Amino acid sequence: MKEISFYSSSVNEEELKQIKTVLESNSKKEGFKVLELEENMAKFVGAKHAIATCNSTSAIHLALSSIKLKRGDKILMSVNSFVNIPEVVRHFDAEPIFIDINTEDMNIDLNKFEKALEENKSKKLRGAIISFIAGQTPDLDRLYDICEKYKIILIEDATAALGVTYKDETVGSLRADMTIFSTNPSNGKHALSRSGLIVTNNEEIANRARLLRTHAITTTYDDFGNLDYIYDVVDIGHKYDMSELDAAFSLAQLQKTNKFIKRRREIAKIYTDRLSGVKHVSVPKAKDEHVFNHFIIKISRNRDAFARALKERGISTGLHYIPLHLLSYYKNKYSIKITEFPAALTSYQQILSIPMYPALTDDDVNYICDNIIEVASEWI
């Protein structure tokens, strides 16, 4: 029996070389890898500014700090988002407003998104954080038009969508106010290194984000310009900045992005070809732009027992995501009924993320398919 983890990083000599450069550098070069990563990320997506942070949650927090989010402000988001999105909003004592999903790609339902804005009577509604699920986007032209019509700030959560193109343009260079990326999208217990980056074409936002990134500290010099230990604090910031070692690792990973996408698409094709038409299993449709940071299938019933059967065969699985209104804090805080978001609830009861990362071999992928097909054939 094989043991196949849900995620494993692809690391070789390039990561080691980048890290070694940092370890061998002297103090005069402090910050050089972070700057190099930022320059490379801005160039990769075709944006004017990239601001690196220690992880993607910090990037979202810094983004909201940059727009001066205040107590009582409201931020729209999909109910099918990772918990860091509403948690960051709540840390400002602001209010997350959940929107149901469409069942085709599990992204936010733009009809319900626009309806929520049409019915909004509050001047406190500041913006939206829209997550791109698994590696594909909703209809971005429509999303941008809606946000511009209602004059709200749009932050794209593209942590699972690095390298996605939309109508031949790279996500991060389009019409959002900010886009959040990670070069290491499977964080948490799977992460060797963490990264977060804010990408924007708005110079005012970029300058404020850079200021707040390290406690809003400014440094002054004497008349000869040779003292750098006199500092001042000019705003309320935090410690969001990325370490040199994380920047070195992330830079190496960024340079492999297109290679990683190519391999994930090869894996996705095997999954799609072999699992399409399997009884009790459905493979959602994927747009051409999909970069497959996750591969999500649906199980017709008793998803958890199906996942347990795969685990017994050495195959780890995941969920993207448990709808936010089912989590105790938000369910109790806002008294949300389980049935309030029917599309997300129905989808959640069926979805199952199976292993998807470049280090998987074809043998690994076919082993996963063999076992899914075998379990499905015995399913009652």
Short mmCIF file of C-alpha atoms in Angstrom, two decimals:
data_model
loop_
_atom_site.label_atom_id
_atom_site.label_comp_id
_atom_site.label_asym_id
_atom_site.label_seq_id
_atom_site.Cartn_x
_atom_site.Cartn_y
_atom_site.Cartn_z
CA MET A 1 0.00 0.00 0.00
CA LYS A 2 1.27 3.47 -0.90
CA GLU A 3 1.22 6.37 1.58
CA ILE A 4 0.32 9.53 -0.32
CA SER A 5 0.23 12.77 1.63
CA PHE A 6 -2.28 15.48 0.84
CA TYR A 7 0.53 17.91 -0.02
CA SER A 8 4.29 17.83 -0.35
CA SER A 9 6.57 20.70 -1.41
CA SER A 10 8.73 20.36 -4.51
CA VAL A 11 12.23 21.33 -3.40
CA ASN A 12 15.58 20.92 -5.13
CA GLU A 13 18.94 22.64 -5.45
CA GLU A 14 17.44 25.99 -6.43
CA GLU A 15 15.82 26.50 -3.01
CA LEU A 16 19.02 25.44 -1.26
CA LYS A 17 21.07 27.78 -3.44
CA GLN A 18 18.82 30.74 -2.66
CA ILE A 19 18.87 30.02 1.08
CA LYS A 20 22.64 29.57 1.05
CA THR A 21 22.98 33.02 -0.52
CA VAL A 22 21.15 34.51 2.46
CA LEU A 23 23.17 32.58 5.02
CA GLU A 24 26.42 33.67 3.44
CA SER A 25 25.45 37.33 3.03
CA ASN A 26 26.63 40.07 5.37
CA SER A 27 24.48 42.55 7.25
CA LYS A 28 24.89 45.21 4.56
CA LYS A 29 22.75 43.07 2.29
CA GLU A 30 19.88 42.79 4.76
CA GLY A 31 16.57 42.84 2.91
CA PHE A 32 17.98 42.08 -0.51
CA LYS A 33 16.08 38.81 -1.04
CA VAL A 34 12.78 40.37 0.00
CA LEU A 35 13.32 43.16 -2.52
CA GLU A 36 14.28 40.66 -5.20
CA LEU A 37 11.15 38.63 -4.52
CA GLU A 38 8.97 41.74 -4.68
CA GLU A 39 10.53 42.84 -7.97
CA ASN A 40 10.13 39.38 -9.46
CA MET A 41 6.51 39.06 -8.31
CA ALA A 42 5.55 42.47 -9.70
CA LYS A 43 7.16 41.54 -13.01
CA PHE A 44 5.57 38.07 -13.04
CA VAL A 45 2.02 39.39 -12.74
CA GLY A 46 2.60 42.67 -14.57
CA ALA A 47 1.74 44.98 -11.66
CA LYS A 48 3.46 48.13 -10.44
CA HIS A 49 3.93 47.15 -6.79
CA ALA A 50 4.43 43.99 -4.72
CA ILE A 51 4.72 44.06 -0.93
CA ALA A 52 5.97 40.88 0.75
CA THR A 53 4.65 39.71 4.13
CA CYS A 54 5.38 36.78 6.44
CA ASN A 55 2.26 34.89 5.28
CA SER A 56 -0.93 35.40 3.30
CA THR A 57 -3.05 36.08 6.40
CA SER A 58 -0.70 38.93 7.29
CA ALA A 59 -1.03 40.18 3.71
CA ILE A 60 -4.83 40.34 4.07
CA HIS A 61 -4.51 42.06 7.47
CA LEU A 62 -2.05 44.57 6.02
CA ALA A 63 -4.33 45.16 3.02
CA LEU A 64 -7.23 46.04 5.33
CA SER A 65 -4.95 48.24 7.42
CA SER A 66 -3.94 50.00 4.22
CA ILE A 67 -7.56 50.96 3.46
CA LYS A 68 -8.06 52.08 7.10
CA LEU A 69 -10.78 49.55 7.89
CA LYS A 70 -12.62 50.64 11.04
CA ARG A 71 -14.90 49.24 13.68
CA GLY A 72 -18.35 48.55 12.30
CA ASP A 73 -17.24 48.53 8.66
CA LYS A 74 -18.59 45.69 6.52
CA ILE A 75 -16.74 43.45 4.07
CA LEU A 76 -18.47 41.08 1.65
CA MET A 77 -17.01 37.61 1.01
CA SER A 78 -17.97 34.15 -0.16
CA VAL A 79 -19.24 31.83 2.55
CA ASN A 80 -16.89 29.32 0.89
CA SER A 81 -13.63 30.95 2.01
CA PHE A 82 -10.84 29.91 4.32
CA VAL A 83 -11.24 31.08 7.91
CA ASN A 84 -8.43 33.64 7.69
CA ILE A 85 -10.63 35.94 5.58
CA PRO A 86 -13.41 36.62 8.13
CA GLU A 87 -11.03 36.32 11.08
CA VAL A 88 -8.91 39.20 9.82
CA VAL A 89 -12.05 41.30 9.32
CA ARG A 90 -13.18 40.54 12.87
CA HIS A 91 -9.79 41.60 14.26
CA PHE A 92 -10.73 45.13 13.16
CA ASP A 93 -14.07 44.69 14.94
CA ALA A 94 -15.58 44.96 11.47
CA GLU A 95 -18.31 42.67 10.12
CA PRO A 96 -17.97 39.95 7.49
CA ILE A 97 -21.02 39.59 5.24
CA PHE A 98 -21.33 36.12 3.71
CA ILE A 99 -22.58 35.41 0.18
CA ASP A 100 -23.60 32.00 -1.20
CA ILE A 101 -21.71 30.24 -3.99
CA ASN A 102 -22.51 28.92 -7.44
CA THR A 103 -22.33 25.14 -7.60
CA GLU A 104 -20.46 24.99 -10.91
CA ASP A 105 -17.04 26.18 -9.72
CA MET A 106 -17.76 26.86 -6.00
CA ASN A 107 -16.77 30.53 -6.37
CA ILE A 108 -18.99 33.34 -5.10
CA ASP A 109 -22.40 33.63 -6.76
CA LEU A 110 -22.15 36.99 -8.54
CA ASN A 111 -25.94 37.32 -8.84
CA LYS A 112 -26.29 37.09 -5.06
CA PHE A 113 -23.23 39.32 -4.62
CA GLU A 114 -24.81 42.06 -6.72
CA LYS A 115 -28.17 41.62 -5.02
CA ALA A 116 -26.53 42.12 -1.61
CA LEU A 117 -25.04 45.38 -2.85
CA GLU A 118 -28.37 46.50 -4.36
CA GLU A 119 -30.11 45.90 -1.04
CA ASN A 120 -27.37 47.44 1.09
CA LYS A 121 -28.49 50.48 3.07
CA SER A 122 -25.33 50.93 5.12
CA LYS A 123 -22.66 53.50 4.41
CA LYS A 124 -20.29 51.21 6.34
CA LEU A 125 -19.99 48.67 3.52
CA ARG A 126 -16.40 49.26 2.43
CA GLY A 127 -15.48 46.44 0.13
CA ALA A 128 -15.19 42.76 -0.72
CA ILE A 129 -12.55 40.04 -0.40
CA ILE A 130 -13.20 37.51 -3.15
CA SER A 131 -11.47 34.11 -2.96
CA PHE A 132 -10.62 32.22 -6.15
CA ILE A 133 -11.38 28.61 -5.29
CA ALA A 134 -8.87 25.88 -6.12
CA GLY A 135 -7.18 27.90 -8.86
CA GLN A 136 -9.85 29.44 -11.06
CA THR A 137 -11.71 32.72 -11.02
CA PRO A 138 -15.34 33.80 -11.27
CA ASP A 139 -16.39 36.06 -14.17
CA LEU A 140 -13.88 38.83 -13.46
CA ASP A 141 -15.27 41.35 -15.94
CA ARG A 142 -18.62 41.20 -14.20
CA LEU A 143 -17.01 41.23 -10.74
CA TYR A 144 -15.01 44.36 -11.60
CA ASP A 145 -18.04 46.10 -13.12
CA ILE A 146 -20.13 45.39 -10.01
CA CYS A 147 -17.46 46.71 -7.64
CA GLU A 148 -16.97 49.84 -9.74
CA LYS A 149 -20.74 50.43 -10.01
CA TYR A 150 -21.18 50.33 -6.24
CA LYS A 151 -17.84 52.03 -5.53
CA ILE A 152 -16.48 49.39 -3.17
CA ILE A 153 -12.89 48.28 -2.68
CA LEU A 154 -12.02 44.90 -4.19
CA ILE A 155 -9.35 42.66 -2.72
CA GLU A 156 -8.74 39.42 -4.60
CA ASP A 157 -7.72 36.41 -2.53
CA ALA A 158 -5.62 34.68 -5.18
CA THR A 159 -3.53 32.62 -2.76
CA ALA A 160 -4.56 29.52 -4.71
CA ALA A 161 -4.41 31.24 -8.09
CA LEU A 162 -0.84 32.37 -8.72
CA GLY A 163 -0.23 32.31 -12.48
CA VAL A 164 -3.89 32.33 -13.51
CA THR A 165 -4.56 34.28 -16.69
CA TYR A 166 -7.91 35.84 -17.55
CA LYS A 167 -8.44 36.73 -21.21
CA ASP A 168 -4.66 36.59 -21.71
CA GLU A 169 -3.93 38.92 -18.79
CA THR A 170 -2.41 37.76 -15.51
CA VAL A 171 -4.49 37.96 -12.35
CA GLY A 172 -2.91 40.67 -10.21
CA SER A 173 -2.53 43.11 -13.10
CA LEU A 174 -6.22 43.68 -13.72
CA ARG A 175 -8.82 45.99 -12.12
CA ALA A 176 -8.80 44.95 -8.46
CA ASP A 177 -7.51 47.40 -5.86
CA MET A 178 -5.28 44.68 -4.42
CA THR A 179 -4.54 41.00 -5.02
CA ILE A 180 -3.20 38.65 -2.37
CA PHE A 181 -0.83 35.87 -3.43
CA SER A 182 1.22 33.13 -1.84
CA THR A 183 4.07 31.34 -3.59
CA ASN A 184 3.45 28.42 -1.21
CA PRO A 185 -0.33 27.94 -1.37
CA SER A 186 -0.55 24.86 0.87
CA ASN A 187 0.29 26.41 4.19
CA GLY A 188 -0.46 25.26 7.73
CA LYS A 189 0.88 21.84 8.66
CA HIS A 190 2.05 21.24 5.07
CA ALA A 191 4.28 24.32 4.78
CA LEU A 192 8.06 24.28 4.61
CA SER A 193 7.98 28.04 4.22
CA ARG A 194 5.28 30.69 4.30
CA SER A 195 4.80 33.68 2.08
CA GLY A 196 2.29 36.40 1.42
CA LEU A 197 2.34 39.21 -1.11
CA ILE A 198 0.09 42.17 -1.81
CA VAL A 199 0.12 43.16 -5.45
CA THR A 200 -1.38 46.49 -6.53
CA ASN A 201 -1.22 49.20 -9.15
CA ASN A 202 -2.31 51.80 -6.59
CA GLU A 203 0.74 53.75 -5.43
CA GLU A 204 -1.00 55.25 -2.40
CA ILE A 205 -2.03 51.83 -1.12
CA ALA A 206 1.44 50.41 -1.82
CA ASN A 207 3.18 53.22 0.08
CA ARG A 208 0.87 52.88 3.07
CA ALA A 209 1.30 49.09 3.12
CA ARG A 210 5.10 49.45 3.09
CA LEU A 211 4.90 51.96 5.96
CA LEU A 212 2.64 49.80 8.15
CA ARG A 213 4.52 46.57 7.40
CA THR A 214 7.08 47.15 10.18
CA HIS A 215 5.23 49.02 12.95
CA ALA A 216 5.00 52.23 10.86
CA ILE A 217 8.56 53.01 11.88
CA THR A 218 10.48 55.70 10.05
CA THR A 219 14.23 56.17 10.45
CA THR A 220 16.04 59.49 10.50
CA TYR A 221 19.68 60.35 9.92
CA ASP A 222 22.02 63.00 11.26
CA ASP A 223 23.46 65.76 9.08
CA PHE A 224 26.11 63.38 7.79
CA GLY A 225 23.61 60.62 6.96
CA ASN A 226 25.47 58.00 8.95
CA LEU A 227 23.15 57.29 11.90
CA ASP A 228 20.23 54.93 11.35
CA TYR A 229 19.23 54.13 14.91
CA ILE A 230 16.99 57.18 15.44
CA TYR A 231 13.43 56.19 14.62
CA ASP A 232 9.88 57.42 14.94
CA VAL A 233 6.45 55.75 14.76
CA VAL A 234 3.95 57.66 12.61
CA ASP A 235 0.92 55.34 12.52
CA ILE A 236 -0.44 52.08 13.95
CA GLY A 237 1.40 49.28 12.20
CA HIS A 238 2.37 45.71 12.99
CA LYS A 239 5.10 43.17 12.29
CA TYR A 240 4.04 41.84 8.90
CA ASP A 241 7.39 41.65 7.11
CA MET A 242 8.88 38.53 5.53
CA SER A 243 12.19 37.00 6.63
CA GLU A 244 15.10 36.75 4.24
CA LEU A 245 15.05 32.95 4.41
CA ASP A 246 11.35 32.78 3.54
CA ALA A 247 11.95 35.27 0.73
CA ALA A 248 14.78 33.11 -0.65
CA PHE A 249 12.62 29.97 -0.59
CA SER A 250 9.63 31.83 -2.08
CA LEU A 251 11.77 33.31 -4.85
CA ALA A 252 12.89 29.84 -5.92
CA GLN A 253 9.28 28.62 -5.85
CA LEU A 254 8.06 31.65 -7.80
CA GLN A 255 10.56 30.95 -10.57
CA LYS A 256 9.03 27.47 -10.95
CA THR A 257 5.41 28.65 -11.06
CA ASN A 258 4.79 27.95 -14.74
CA LYS A 259 6.49 24.56 -14.47
CA PHE A 260 4.31 23.74 -11.45
CA ILE A 261 1.15 24.79 -13.30
CA LYS A 262 2.07 22.62 -16.29
CA ARG A 263 2.56 19.57 -14.08
CA ARG A 264 -0.64 20.15 -12.08
CA ARG A 265 -2.59 20.39 -15.32
CA GLU A 266 -1.09 17.09 -16.45
CA ILE A 267 -2.21 15.51 -13.17
CA ALA A 268 -5.66 17.09 -13.49
CA LYS A 269 -6.06 15.57 -16.95
CA ILE A 270 -5.35 12.09 -15.59
CA TYR A 271 -7.86 12.63 -12.77
CA THR A 272 -10.49 13.98 -15.16
CA ASP A 273 -10.02 11.25 -17.76
CA ARG A 274 -10.09 8.42 -15.24
CA LEU A 275 -12.72 9.67 -12.79
CA SER A 276 -15.28 11.13 -15.18
CA GLY A 277 -18.28 8.81 -15.36
CA VAL A 278 -17.34 6.87 -12.21
CA LYS A 279 -20.47 6.05 -10.24
CA HIS A 280 -20.94 8.18 -7.08
CA VAL A 281 -18.07 10.47 -8.14
CA SER A 282 -18.34 13.68 -10.15
CA VAL A 283 -15.59 15.94 -11.44
CA PRO A 284 -16.64 19.62 -11.65
CA LYS A 285 -16.08 21.41 -14.93
CA ALA A 286 -12.86 23.40 -15.17
CA LYS A 287 -12.16 26.51 -17.24
CA ASP A 288 -9.10 26.60 -19.47
CA GLU A 289 -7.47 29.07 -17.04
CA HIS A 290 -7.63 26.64 -14.06
CA VAL A 291 -4.21 26.16 -12.41
CA PHE A 292 -5.40 23.35 -10.09
CA ASN A 293 -3.81 24.27 -6.79
CA HIS A 294 -6.51 21.93 -5.51
CA PHE A 295 -8.43 19.19 -7.26
CA ILE A 296 -11.96 18.90 -5.91
CA ILE A 297 -14.29 16.01 -6.64
CA LYS A 298 -17.81 15.44 -5.35
CA ILE A 299 -19.08 12.28 -3.69
CA SER A 300 -22.79 11.63 -4.13
CA ARG A 301 -23.35 10.71 -0.47
CA ASN A 302 -21.56 9.89 2.79
CA ARG A 303 -18.44 11.86 1.84
CA ASP A 304 -16.74 11.34 5.20
CA ALA A 305 -16.98 7.55 5.01
CA PHE A 306 -15.58 7.72 1.47
CA ALA A 307 -12.63 9.81 2.70
CA ARG A 308 -12.09 7.36 5.58
CA ALA A 309 -11.96 4.46 3.10
CA LEU A 310 -9.29 6.30 1.09
CA LYS A 311 -7.31 7.06 4.25
CA GLU A 312 -7.28 3.35 5.08
CA ARG A 313 -5.67 2.86 1.67
CA GLY A 314 -2.96 5.45 2.41
CA ILE A 315 -4.51 8.42 0.58
CA SER A 316 -4.93 11.68 2.49
CA THR A 317 -7.67 14.13 1.52
CA GLY A 318 -8.84 17.63 2.46
CA LEU A 319 -11.76 20.09 2.31
CA HIS A 320 -11.90 23.44 0.48
CA TYR A 321 -13.78 24.64 2.45
CA ILE A 322 -16.14 24.16 5.38
CA PRO A 323 -18.68 26.98 4.84
CA LEU A 324 -18.03 29.80 7.28
CA HIS A 325 -21.57 29.83 8.68
CA LEU A 326 -21.11 26.25 9.93
CA LEU A 327 -18.14 27.24 12.12
CA SER A 328 -19.07 27.76 15.75
CA TYR A 329 -17.83 31.34 16.14
CA TYR A 330 -19.71 32.76 13.13
CA LYS A 331 -22.78 30.58 13.62
CA ASN A 332 -23.14 31.83 17.20
CA LYS A 333 -21.94 35.41 16.67
CA TYR A 334 -24.41 36.13 13.87
CA SER A 335 -27.13 33.53 14.67
CA ILE A 336 -26.91 32.09 11.17
CA LYS A 337 -29.17 29.21 10.23
CA ILE A 338 -27.49 26.18 8.66
CA THR A 339 -29.84 26.45 5.66
CA GLU A 340 -29.13 30.14 5.00
CA PHE A 341 -26.61 29.35 2.25
CA PRO A 342 -28.14 26.31 0.48
CA ALA A 343 -25.69 26.07 -2.43
CA ALA A 344 -22.66 26.13 -0.13
CA LEU A 345 -24.28 23.62 2.22
CA THR A 346 -25.14 21.17 -0.57
CA SER A 347 -21.68 21.51 -2.08
CA TYR A 348 -19.94 21.06 1.28
CA GLN A 349 -21.76 17.79 1.95
CA GLN A 350 -20.19 16.35 -1.23
CA ILE A 351 -16.81 17.99 -1.87
CA LEU A 352 -13.52 16.22 -1.30
CA SER A 353 -10.08 17.53 -2.25
CA ILE A 354 -7.68 14.82 -3.36
CA PRO A 355 -3.87 15.13 -3.52
CA MET A 356 -2.65 17.68 -6.05
CA TYR A 357 0.96 18.86 -6.19
CA PRO A 358 3.78 18.68 -8.76
CA ALA A 359 5.79 16.07 -6.84
CA LEU A 360 3.10 13.44 -7.48
CA THR A 361 4.22 10.85 -10.03
CA ASP A 362 1.91 9.36 -12.64
CA ASP A 363 2.06 6.13 -10.64
CA ASP A 364 0.88 8.02 -7.55
CA VAL A 365 -1.96 9.64 -9.48
CA ASN A 366 -3.07 6.36 -11.01
CA TYR A 367 -2.90 4.69 -7.59
CA ILE A 368 -5.23 7.39 -6.25
CA CYS A 369 -7.58 6.90 -9.20
CA ASP A 370 -7.52 3.11 -8.86
CA ASN A 371 -8.55 3.34 -5.22
CA ILE A 372 -11.23 5.97 -5.76
CA ILE A 373 -12.73 3.80 -8.51
CA GLU A 374 -12.50 0.69 -6.32
CA VAL A 375 -14.11 2.38 -3.31
CA ALA A 376 -16.82 3.88 -5.53
CA SER A 377 -17.61 0.47 -7.06
CA GLU A 378 -18.37 -0.87 -3.56
CA TRP A 379 -20.38 2.19 -2.52
CA ILE A 380 -24.01 1.56 -1.62
#
